Amino acid sequence: MRITGTFLDEISHDIPHQNWGPEEWDLDFQAMRAIGIDTVILIRCGYRRWMTYPSQVLQEREGCYPPPLDLVDLFLTLAEKYGMEFWFGTYDSGRYWHQGQFQEEVDINLRVLDEVWARYGHRPAFKGWYLSQEVSRRTGGIIDIYARMGRHCKEISGNLPTLISPWIQGVKAVSAFTGQTRQAQGITLEEHEREWNEIMAGIAGAVDIVAFQDGHVEFDELASFLSLNKALAERHGLRCWTNSESFDRDMPIKFPPIKWEKLLLKLNAAEQAGMEKAITFEFSHFMSPNSIYRAAHHLYRRYCEQFGLEPWQPPAQ
Amino acid sequence: MRITGTFLDEISHDIPHQNWGPEEWDLDFQAMRAIGIDTVILIRCGYRRWMTYPSQVLQEREGCYPPPLDLVDLFLTLAEKYGMEFWFGTYDSGRYWHQGQFQEEVDINLRVLDEVWARYGHRPAFKGWYLSQEVSRRTGGIIDIYARMGRHCKEISGNLPTLISPWIQGVKAVSAFTGQTRQAQGITLEEHEREWNEIMAGIAGAVDIVAFQDGHVEFDELASFLSLNKALAERHGLRCWTNSESFDRDMPIKFPPIKWEKLLLKLNAAEQAGMEKAITFEFSHFMSPNSIYRAAHHLYRRYCEQFGLEPWQPPAQ
Amino acid sequence: MRITGTFLDEISHDIPHQNWGPEEWDLDFQAMRAIGIDTVILIRCGYRRWMTYPSQVLQEREGCYPPPLDLVDLFLTLAEKYGMEFWFGTYDSGRYWHQGQFQEEVDINLRVLDEVWARYGHRPAFKGWYLSQEVSRRTGGIIDIYARMGRHCKEISGNLPTLISPWIQGVKAVSAFTGQTRQAQGITLEEHEREWNEIMAGIAGAVDIVAFQDGHVEFDELASFLSLNKALAERHGLRCWTNSESFDRDMPIKFPPIKWEKLLLKLNAAEQAGMEKAITFEFSHFMSPNSIYRAAHHLYRRYCEQFGLEPWQPPAQ
């Protein structure tokens, strides 16, 4: 099963920045295109005070810093140039919804969504929405956040599809800001089913696609969780993708590119579970020949070998 | 506001070593020179048992290991070759002054300073002193350490200028040896002013320049702290530079090159606060085209673009 | 003292994977050969569910995942191509022997050893065994594990030599999965001698060579521990090598390539202690010109300069 979509992680909270400008991003879209990536998903348009585009709403309301470059425009331009779909990720305040102010998180986002659609909605590559408030459990308020934001996205955009990418509360669901890589206990299949059954029932119609992150459970548990997620999605009429993480959650350095053998194992498991599409978090740091991490260059080569693809070569400097 | 000075971090306690020899250092001085760096500051001449030059004093007194290369000589030679000023950083025992033995820390350093001035004082690039005992608060003994060491530096060298680079006890003032990136509470402007008012009163005359590190406070607090530091320095007749850190304090990896947007924001804030000069910790790891970190190469390009500079290119290998 | 052997760390539990295929490994064997490495030691043939070769025993008994590539075959082929010795590392369950099930750990390994010898024993480069269960103290059961596994290795292979590489329970013997780099207290020379005297008495005849890891004690303690280990080995008729670690244990990033000065200091100490041979953990990540870490490229150059070697150059990409 090949990866045909990737997140774009330009406002990161735990992945170091690559400091790319338009030229470097153009090269990376070429490298993506060469292996069949047709969908790029902005992980979030803003996080706390950082933004990907000069949002008036966020400057006024959240005191966000005007960015040196309009990345939404850049990514749309490159998606258009290379024939890809661009999906837009919502703003993550990093605080309201963690402090019980769900209404606040939604209110800001509804205004951001209107602003974004007015600015970029006419762009031919604008093809979908990503609801960036990521959870693993039926956390208070999340159904309402997804449902209200998802519905608004669809209403203003002529029903463009909406995507979420939750994680599984597995043994590896630990903070990136600690040396530990695992916790004592992960969620059981039964608990996971109970909670996500309830969430999906509440968001069906507002959220079209669910793409669970595949890195938080043990490798030998993954097949079961993939099948369960597929069954849950079908039960509620959602489409089911896999978010096959291309970074390694087992190492003290948080995070290096994943070992190729692990990624292959996860993609094979996703294929067997009948996932519709595989996306990854994310190509540019962890499997790109342009990455600041050299292990990513080798991962790209291994991936190309596996699928008989001609690897794209960065131009000689 | 452009960066015109950088620390040289050859005896590091938390930044991995690049393993450069004279050839690689020569290239890096070229890359510095190309963007207008005119001042290089040795962060410390020794730390615990490691030394940058074969100090008799430190071998005899602290059992330090003779280094494979005399870096002080190398840096002076390169500074002379490329028309830069070299500032010499004092020895940091890593213990005496942390254990209340302030007298001991000063005593060793006075002997080191004499030795260094005898060995290298005649070198044309030798232009200043850096007092490497870094603090954020009016820690017991620090006024006396700065005052005695600073006075001695000036006395033996015909009044060459002395520099300190304290940090601010902000929310990001946490140990590098933990996954955490912030603590619950940072110092207030009022406390910071009270303590540094007292310190500066005690060191004026012995210390000429203060260059606070700019990475420990929230980005939205920075302007206030910069202005306060400027006002404090003026009140006591000190010159005020900014030490604009080029590494990122917000990431679980400690430390990667900083996101360009953050560095630009900090430099703009320093300019608005009227800082006399911007130096950085430090060019060679975090913003050099020769760095072991590729994100530094991209940061260098972004920096050059911003200021209309022609980026220096490393020779093809 | 030059390094003439290296571990191969293909199944790692704390070092990020480089994602090399046969082509990249071939280049790295060239780089090793160029500096006189004549021995490569597979750190372990499997760890938990990961394997270096498609072991029937481990698939059936431990549910291990069939690897995409037979690395044991690859490493033997490259060792033969470049005239090196290949030593095979035992399977580490990562659990049985940590949970008191020593018998289980040995039983699995005896079957793995038989399988491996049947598959690869005829290969000309197969020249020794590495017992990968690493300890620092007389941990319950370890004498029996080493003795039984070591004897079996020798019996089935016509007495090929067996190697262990314990660590010293020094101040730096802390988990890789924490930001800390040292603990309050390290083992004393006396305790170390008492315990290893007992262990060596129990394993003599089954284990031929002991190569202590040299990175867990303070640099100023190293000479004493090296001399003690040499004396202990001689007392019990074991050969004594040093495992001179080429990664840095003093940094918050776990782990970068070591500072050249530190490696040189350790190699000099090993020479003075009269060590028979120096191996390293490990060349490919930490001192190779092919490494994903650029500081390793520079370390390779420093090493070549020191010993007057012509550095191998990676082919232009």
mmCIF file of C-alpha atoms in Angstrom, chain A:
data_model
loop_
_atom_site.group_PDB
_atom_site.id
_atom_site.type_symbol
_atom_site.label_atom_id
_atom_site.label_comp_id
_atom_site.label_asym_id
_atom_site.label_seq_id
_atom_site.Cartn_x
_atom_site.Cartn_y
_atom_site.Cartn_z
ATOM 1 C CA MET A 1 0.000 0.000 0.000
ATOM 2 C CA ARG A 2 1.519 3.284 -1.104
ATOM 3 C CA ILE A 3 1.405 6.625 0.663
ATOM 4 C CA THR A 4 -0.481 9.137 -1.446
ATOM 5 C CA GLY A 5 -0.935 11.960 1.028
ATOM 6 C CA THR A 6 1.162 13.815 3.582
ATOM 7 C CA PHE A 7 0.704 16.404 6.235
ATOM 8 C CA LEU A 8 2.644 19.650 5.963
ATOM 9 C CA ASP A 9 4.042 20.450 9.399
ATOM 10 C CA GLU A 10 4.869 24.127 9.187
ATOM 11 C CA ILE A 11 3.614 25.159 12.603
ATOM 12 C CA SER A 12 5.068 22.513 14.768
ATOM 13 C CA HIS A 13 4.996 22.141 18.490
ATOM 14 C CA ASP A 14 7.502 19.325 18.769
ATOM 15 C CA ILE A 15 9.246 18.808 15.401
ATOM 16 C CA PRO A 16 12.202 21.140 14.747
ATOM 17 C CA HIS A 17 11.759 23.516 11.880
ATOM 18 C CA GLN A 18 13.625 22.955 8.611
ATOM 19 C CA ASN A 19 13.748 26.661 7.723
ATOM 20 C CA TRP A 20 12.685 26.151 4.149
ATOM 21 C CA GLY A 21 11.711 28.967 1.830
ATOM 22 C CA PRO A 22 9.695 28.813 -1.422
ATOM 23 C CA GLU A 23 12.582 27.271 -3.349
ATOM 24 C CA GLU A 24 13.111 24.401 -0.919
ATOM 25 C CA TRP A 25 9.375 23.760 -0.721
ATOM 26 C CA ASP A 26 9.152 23.603 -4.508
ATOM 27 C CA LEU A 27 11.818 20.905 -4.544
ATOM 28 C CA ASP A 28 9.985 18.972 -1.898
ATOM 29 C CA PHE A 29 6.708 19.017 -3.774
ATOM 30 C CA GLN A 30 8.652 17.581 -6.715
ATOM 31 C CA ALA A 31 9.971 14.784 -4.497
ATOM 32 C CA MET A 32 6.443 14.087 -3.234
ATOM 33 C CA ARG A 33 4.941 14.092 -6.709
ATOM 34 C CA ALA A 34 7.601 11.659 -7.932
ATOM 35 C CA ILE A 35 6.358 8.951 -5.573
ATOM 36 C CA GLY A 36 2.687 9.550 -6.199
ATOM 37 C CA ILE A 37 1.642 11.889 -3.416
ATOM 38 C CA ASP A 38 -1.508 13.628 -4.594
ATOM 39 C CA THR A 39 -2.737 15.209 -1.372
ATOM 40 C CA VAL A 40 -1.070 17.650 1.022
ATOM 41 C CA ILE A 41 -2.736 18.494 4.308
ATOM 42 C CA LEU A 42 -1.736 21.547 6.322
ATOM 43 C CA ILE A 43 -1.486 20.198 9.871
ATOM 44 C CA ARG A 44 -2.807 23.470 11.287
ATOM 45 C CA CYS A 45 -3.017 27.031 10.038
ATOM 46 C CA GLY A 46 -1.894 28.379 13.368
ATOM 47 C CA TYR A 47 -0.836 27.280 16.807
ATOM 48 C CA ARG A 48 -0.867 29.604 19.795
ATOM 49 C CA ARG A 49 0.679 32.822 18.426
ATOM 50 C CA TRP A 50 2.214 31.365 15.263
ATOM 51 C CA MET A 51 0.431 31.487 11.917
ATOM 52 C CA THR A 52 0.905 30.145 8.395
ATOM 53 C CA TYR A 53 -0.899 33.062 6.749
ATOM 54 C CA PRO A 54 -1.463 36.672 7.845
ATOM 55 C CA SER A 55 -4.827 36.155 9.511
ATOM 56 C CA GLN A 56 -6.555 39.350 10.609
ATOM 57 C CA VAL A 57 -8.796 37.346 12.887
ATOM 58 C CA LEU A 58 -5.906 35.712 14.712
ATOM 59 C CA GLN A 59 -3.826 38.861 14.942
ATOM 60 C CA GLU A 60 -6.693 40.785 16.484
ATOM 61 C CA ARG A 61 -8.113 38.098 18.651
ATOM 62 C CA GLU A 62 -5.098 36.053 19.718
ATOM 63 C CA GLY A 63 -2.244 38.486 19.213
ATOM 64 C CA CYS A 64 -0.638 36.174 16.667
ATOM 65 C CA TYR A 65 2.571 37.211 14.920
ATOM 66 C CA PRO A 66 2.359 38.052 11.209
ATOM 67 C CA PRO A 67 4.427 35.376 9.425
ATOM 68 C CA PRO A 68 7.328 36.319 7.144
ATOM 69 C CA LEU A 69 5.744 34.283 4.333
ATOM 70 C CA ASP A 70 2.167 33.332 3.402
ATOM 71 C CA LEU A 71 2.524 29.561 3.482
ATOM 72 C CA VAL A 72 -1.110 28.859 2.604
ATOM 73 C CA ASP A 73 -0.651 30.758 -0.624
ATOM 74 C CA LEU A 74 2.688 29.029 -1.253
ATOM 75 C CA PHE A 75 1.289 25.540 -0.630
ATOM 76 C CA LEU A 76 -1.743 26.217 -2.833
ATOM 77 C CA THR A 77 0.521 27.492 -5.599
ATOM 78 C CA LEU A 78 2.744 24.421 -5.399
ATOM 79 C CA ALA A 79 -0.224 22.057 -5.176
ATOM 80 C CA GLU A 80 -1.583 23.661 -8.322
ATOM 81 C CA LYS A 81 1.777 23.507 -10.048
ATOM 82 C CA TYR A 82 2.193 19.805 -9.306
ATOM 83 C CA GLY A 83 -1.413 18.691 -9.618
ATOM 84 C CA MET A 84 -2.183 17.948 -5.989
ATOM 85 C CA GLU A 85 -5.058 18.557 -3.611
ATOM 86 C CA PHE A 86 -4.505 20.948 -0.698
ATOM 87 C CA TRP A 87 -6.434 20.436 2.533
ATOM 88 C CA PHE A 88 -6.550 23.236 5.069
ATOM 89 C CA GLY A 89 -5.980 22.590 8.814
ATOM 90 C CA THR A 90 -7.862 24.549 11.452
ATOM 91 C CA TYR A 91 -6.327 26.825 14.098
ATOM 92 C CA ASP A 92 -5.260 25.199 17.362
ATOM 93 C CA SER A 93 -5.201 27.667 20.249
ATOM 94 C CA GLY A 94 -3.225 25.212 22.350
ATOM 95 C CA ARG A 95 -5.245 26.325 25.334
ATOM 96 C CA TYR A 96 -8.998 27.019 25.157
ATOM 97 C CA TRP A 97 -10.091 23.462 24.430
ATOM 98 C CA HIS A 98 -7.575 22.081 26.942
ATOM 99 C CA GLN A 99 -9.088 24.328 29.604
ATOM 100 C CA GLY A 100 -12.699 23.426 29.012
ATOM 101 C CA GLN A 101 -13.440 26.476 26.850
ATOM 102 C CA PHE A 102 -14.661 24.454 23.880
ATOM 103 C CA GLN A 103 -17.007 27.185 22.754
ATOM 104 C CA GLU A 104 -14.097 29.585 22.500
ATOM 105 C CA GLU A 105 -12.041 27.177 20.397
ATOM 106 C CA VAL A 106 -14.940 26.738 17.991
ATOM 107 C CA ASP A 107 -15.843 30.437 17.848
ATOM 108 C CA ILE A 108 -12.363 31.513 16.822
ATOM 109 C CA ASN A 109 -12.197 28.772 14.257
ATOM 110 C CA LEU A 110 -15.513 29.629 12.650
ATOM 111 C CA ARG A 111 -14.212 33.144 12.031
ATOM 112 C CA VAL A 112 -10.882 31.782 10.767
ATOM 113 C CA LEU A 113 -12.688 29.405 8.424
ATOM 114 C CA ASP A 114 -14.740 32.251 6.958
ATOM 115 C CA GLU A 115 -11.646 34.362 6.504
ATOM 116 C CA VAL A 116 -9.731 31.527 4.885
ATOM 117 C CA TRP A 117 -12.512 30.606 2.530
ATOM 118 C CA ALA A 118 -12.833 34.238 1.463
ATOM 119 C CA ARG A 119 -9.084 34.514 0.860
ATOM 120 C CA TYR A 120 -8.298 31.133 -0.671
ATOM 121 C CA GLY A 121 -11.600 29.370 -1.430
ATOM 122 C CA HIS A 122 -11.380 30.206 -5.109
ATOM 123 C CA ARG A 123 -8.009 28.473 -5.495
ATOM 124 C CA PRO A 124 -8.333 25.381 -7.675
ATOM 125 C CA ALA A 125 -6.201 23.183 -5.365
ATOM 126 C CA PHE A 126 -8.347 23.885 -2.283
ATOM 127 C CA LYS A 127 -10.037 20.525 -1.895
ATOM 128 C CA GLY A 128 -10.684 19.733 1.755
ATOM 129 C CA TRP A 129 -10.461 20.535 5.440
ATOM 130 C CA TYR A 130 -8.511 19.058 8.302
ATOM 131 C CA LEU A 131 -9.866 19.485 11.820
ATOM 132 C CA SER A 132 -6.624 19.804 13.731
ATOM 133 C CA GLN A 133 -7.904 19.323 17.284
ATOM 134 C CA GLU A 134 -6.467 15.847 17.807
ATOM 135 C CA VAL A 135 -7.701 13.496 20.531
ATOM 136 C CA SER A 136 -7.547 9.843 21.464
ATOM 137 C CA ARG A 137 -10.549 9.562 23.770
ATOM 138 C CA ARG A 138 -14.033 10.904 24.148
ATOM 139 C CA THR A 139 -12.600 13.997 25.788
ATOM 140 C CA GLY A 140 -15.215 16.449 27.024
ATOM 141 C CA GLY A 141 -16.415 18.654 24.225
ATOM 142 C CA ILE A 142 -14.627 16.979 21.334
ATOM 143 C CA ILE A 143 -17.791 15.694 19.664
ATOM 144 C CA ASP A 144 -19.199 19.188 19.654
ATOM 145 C CA ILE A 145 -15.958 20.723 18.376
ATOM 146 C CA TYR A 146 -15.693 18.280 15.484
ATOM 147 C CA ALA A 147 -19.383 18.464 14.661
ATOM 148 C CA ARG A 148 -19.694 22.239 14.650
ATOM 149 C CA MET A 149 -16.416 22.927 12.902
ATOM 150 C CA GLY A 150 -16.920 20.144 10.385
ATOM 151 C CA ARG A 151 -20.418 21.306 9.512
ATOM 152 C CA HIS A 152 -19.257 24.880 9.067
ATOM 153 C CA CYS A 153 -16.393 23.811 6.805
ATOM 154 C CA LYS A 154 -18.780 21.926 4.590
ATOM 155 C CA GLU A 155 -21.432 24.642 4.526
ATOM 156 C CA ILE A 156 -19.159 27.446 3.397
ATOM 157 C CA SER A 157 -17.235 25.386 0.847
ATOM 158 C CA GLY A 158 -19.910 23.580 -1.114
ATOM 159 C CA ASN A 159 -19.459 20.415 0.898
ATOM 160 C CA LEU A 160 -15.718 19.895 0.616
ATOM 161 C CA PRO A 161 -14.672 16.815 2.617
ATOM 162 C CA THR A 162 -13.517 17.025 6.223
ATOM 163 C CA LEU A 163 -10.833 14.874 7.829
ATOM 164 C CA ILE A 164 -9.744 14.068 11.367
ATOM 165 C CA SER A 165 -6.641 12.145 12.470
ATOM 166 C CA PRO A 166 -7.016 10.949 16.051
ATOM 167 C CA TRP A 167 -4.481 8.846 17.883
ATOM 168 C CA ILE A 168 -5.017 5.643 19.796
ATOM 169 C CA GLN A 169 -4.363 5.792 23.531
ATOM 170 C CA GLY A 170 -1.814 2.973 23.249
ATOM 171 C CA VAL A 171 1.323 2.187 25.248
ATOM 172 C CA LYS A 172 3.320 4.691 23.226
ATOM 173 C CA ALA A 173 0.922 7.581 23.786
ATOM 174 C CA VAL A 174 3.364 9.565 25.910
ATOM 175 C CA SER A 175 4.470 13.173 25.772
ATOM 176 C CA ALA A 176 7.198 14.083 23.316
ATOM 177 C CA PHE A 177 8.683 16.230 26.082
ATOM 178 C CA THR A 178 10.055 13.342 28.120
ATOM 179 C CA GLY A 179 12.680 10.692 27.530
ATOM 180 C CA GLN A 180 10.162 7.933 28.060
ATOM 181 C CA THR A 181 8.695 6.211 25.000
ATOM 182 C CA ARG A 182 5.950 4.149 26.602
ATOM 183 C CA GLN A 183 3.573 4.004 29.495
ATOM 184 C CA ALA A 184 2.497 1.065 31.620
ATOM 185 C CA GLN A 185 -0.905 0.548 30.112
ATOM 186 C CA GLY A 186 -2.543 1.183 26.770
ATOM 187 C CA ILE A 187 -6.223 1.343 26.011
ATOM 188 C CA THR A 188 -7.994 -1.956 25.294
ATOM 189 C CA LEU A 189 -9.768 -2.643 22.022
ATOM 190 C CA GLU A 190 -13.038 -2.701 23.954
ATOM 191 C CA GLU A 191 -12.613 0.727 25.528
ATOM 192 C CA HIS A 192 -11.410 2.157 22.238
ATOM 193 C CA GLU A 193 -14.447 0.758 20.459
ATOM 194 C CA ARG A 194 -16.879 2.043 23.068
ATOM 195 C CA GLU A 195 -15.541 5.598 22.998
ATOM 196 C CA TRP A 196 -15.052 5.914 19.256
ATOM 197 C CA ASN A 197 -18.423 4.394 18.575
ATOM 198 C CA GLU A 198 -19.909 7.247 20.546
ATOM 199 C CA ILE A 199 -17.700 9.897 18.951
ATOM 200 C CA MET A 200 -18.353 8.719 15.417
ATOM 201 C CA ALA A 201 -22.084 8.599 16.042
ATOM 202 C CA GLY A 202 -21.864 12.224 17.106
ATOM 203 C CA ILE A 203 -19.771 13.509 14.223
ATOM 204 C CA ALA A 204 -21.126 11.533 11.251
ATOM 205 C CA GLY A 205 -22.255 13.968 8.584
ATOM 206 C CA ALA A 206 -19.859 16.653 9.811
ATOM 207 C CA VAL A 207 -16.698 14.607 9.470
ATOM 208 C CA ASP A 208 -16.251 12.571 6.299
ATOM 209 C CA ILE A 209 -12.955 10.785 6.837
ATOM 210 C CA VAL A 210 -11.086 9.411 9.829
ATOM 211 C CA ALA A 211 -7.382 8.599 9.534
ATOM 212 C CA PHE A 212 -6.078 7.233 12.824
ATOM 213 C CA GLN A 213 -2.394 7.731 13.594
ATOM 214 C CA ASP A 214 -0.781 4.295 13.554
ATOM 215 C CA GLY A 215 2.197 4.782 15.853
ATOM 216 C CA HIS A 216 0.918 4.586 19.432
ATOM 217 C CA VAL A 217 0.245 0.867 19.754
ATOM 218 C CA GLU A 218 2.619 -2.096 19.737
ATOM 219 C CA PHE A 219 3.327 -3.407 16.270
ATOM 220 C CA ASP A 220 1.665 -6.700 17.099
ATOM 221 C CA GLU A 221 -1.506 -4.884 18.199
ATOM 222 C CA LEU A 222 -1.760 -2.737 15.095
ATOM 223 C CA ALA A 223 -3.711 -5.124 12.853
ATOM 224 C CA SER A 224 -6.482 -5.430 15.435
ATOM 225 C CA PHE A 225 -6.812 -1.699 15.912
ATOM 226 C CA LEU A 226 -6.794 -1.051 12.161
ATOM 227 C CA SER A 227 -9.591 -3.565 11.618
ATOM 228 C CA LEU A 228 -11.587 -2.146 14.484
ATOM 229 C CA ASN A 229 -11.200 1.405 13.211
ATOM 230 C CA LYS A 230 -12.264 0.293 9.753
ATOM 231 C CA ALA A 231 -15.352 -1.436 11.151
ATOM 232 C CA LEU A 232 -16.253 1.553 13.319
ATOM 233 C CA ALA A 233 -15.951 3.936 10.396
ATOM 234 C CA GLU A 234 -18.107 1.754 8.181
ATOM 235 C CA ARG A 235 -20.730 1.420 10.871
ATOM 236 C CA HIS A 236 -21.100 5.195 10.962
ATOM 237 C CA GLY A 237 -20.702 5.920 7.267
ATOM 238 C CA LEU A 238 -17.251 7.512 7.528
ATOM 239 C CA ARG A 239 -14.444 6.832 5.107
ATOM 240 C CA CYS A 240 -11.344 5.286 6.662
ATOM 241 C CA TRP A 241 -7.742 6.208 5.811
ATOM 242 C CA THR A 242 -4.589 5.388 7.721
ATOM 243 C CA ASN A 243 -2.112 7.994 8.946
ATOM 244 C CA SER A 244 1.031 5.929 8.760
ATOM 245 C CA GLU A 245 3.559 7.821 10.795
ATOM 246 C CA SER A 246 6.990 8.039 9.193
ATOM 247 C CA PHE A 247 8.831 8.964 12.390
ATOM 248 C CA ASP A 248 10.025 6.562 15.051
ATOM 249 C CA ARG A 249 8.334 6.551 18.460
ATOM 250 C CA ASP A 250 10.726 4.018 20.009
ATOM 251 C CA MET A 251 13.847 6.146 20.259
ATOM 252 C CA PRO A 252 15.117 8.555 22.936
ATOM 253 C CA ILE A 253 15.561 11.251 20.282
ATOM 254 C CA LYS A 254 12.116 12.653 19.615
ATOM 255 C CA PHE A 255 11.753 12.098 16.745
ATOM 256 C CA PRO A 256 13.946 10.572 14.045
ATOM 257 C CA PRO A 257 12.749 9.062 10.744
ATOM 258 C CA ILE A 258 11.251 5.640 11.247
ATOM 259 C CA LYS A 259 13.066 2.413 10.507
ATOM 260 C CA TRP A 260 11.973 1.304 7.042
ATOM 261 C CA GLU A 261 11.012 -2.166 8.244
ATOM 262 C CA LYS A 262 8.509 -0.653 10.670
ATOM 263 C CA LEU A 263 6.884 1.584 8.079
ATOM 264 C CA LEU A 264 6.572 -1.302 5.632
ATOM 265 C CA LEU A 265 5.018 -3.477 8.324
ATOM 266 C CA LYS A 266 2.452 -0.783 9.099
ATOM 267 C CA LEU A 267 1.591 -0.170 5.445
ATOM 268 C CA ASN A 268 1.111 -3.889 4.888
ATOM 269 C CA ALA A 269 -1.173 -4.046 7.913
ATOM 270 C CA ALA A 270 -3.187 -1.096 6.583
ATOM 271 C CA GLU A 271 -3.571 -2.784 3.226
ATOM 272 C CA GLN A 272 -4.805 -5.966 4.832
ATOM 273 C CA ALA A 273 -7.308 -3.989 6.904
ATOM 274 C CA GLY A 274 -8.665 -2.519 3.679
ATOM 275 C CA MET A 275 -7.788 1.116 4.310
ATOM 276 C CA GLU A 276 -8.895 3.347 1.463
ATOM 277 C CA LYS A 277 -5.837 5.609 1.415
ATOM 278 C CA ALA A 278 -2.560 6.013 3.285
ATOM 279 C CA ILE A 279 -1.303 9.418 4.331
ATOM 280 C CA THR A 280 1.685 10.121 6.530
ATOM 281 C CA PHE A 281 2.893 12.479 9.170
ATOM 282 C CA GLU A 282 4.968 13.569 7.482
ATOM 283 C CA PHE A 283 6.947 13.405 4.297
ATOM 284 C CA SER A 284 9.125 16.501 4.455
ATOM 285 C CA HIS A 285 10.978 15.791 7.699
ATOM 286 C CA PHE A 286 10.905 12.030 7.777
ATOM 287 C CA MET A 287 10.964 10.515 4.320
ATOM 288 C CA SER A 288 12.071 13.219 1.950
ATOM 289 C CA PRO A 289 15.354 13.330 0.044
ATOM 290 C CA ASN A 290 15.366 17.029 0.996
ATOM 291 C CA SER A 291 14.960 16.448 4.719
ATOM 292 C CA ILE A 292 17.368 17.855 7.278
ATOM 293 C CA TYR A 293 17.604 14.248 8.518
ATOM 294 C CA ARG A 294 19.759 11.993 6.372
ATOM 295 C CA ALA A 295 17.979 8.858 7.552
ATOM 296 C CA ALA A 296 14.945 10.257 5.705
ATOM 297 C CA HIS A 297 16.895 10.245 2.453
ATOM 298 C CA HIS A 298 17.625 6.565 2.914
ATOM 299 C CA LEU A 299 14.015 5.876 3.879
ATOM 300 C CA TYR A 300 12.934 7.501 0.620
ATOM 301 C CA ARG A 301 15.273 5.198 -1.294
ATOM 302 C CA ARG A 302 14.007 2.108 0.496
ATOM 303 C CA TYR A 303 10.416 3.164 -0.180
ATOM 304 C CA CYS A 304 11.128 3.714 -3.873
ATOM 305 C CA GLU A 305 12.858 0.326 -4.158
ATOM 306 C CA GLN A 306 9.916 -1.406 -2.530
ATOM 307 C CA PHE A 307 7.403 0.037 -4.966
ATOM 308 C CA GLY A 308 9.593 0.134 -8.060
ATOM 309 C CA LEU A 309 9.623 3.927 -8.200
ATOM 310 C CA GLU A 310 12.323 6.078 -9.713
ATOM 311 C CA PRO A 311 13.692 8.138 -6.825
ATOM 312 C CA TRP A 312 13.680 11.877 -7.360
ATOM 313 C CA GLN A 313 17.131 13.394 -6.989
ATOM 314 C CA PRO A 314 17.776 16.764 -5.388
ATOM 315 C CA PRO A 315 19.665 19.084 -7.748
ATOM 316 C CA ALA A 316 23.402 19.318 -7.125
ATOM 317 C CA GLN A 317 24.079 22.346 -4.910
#
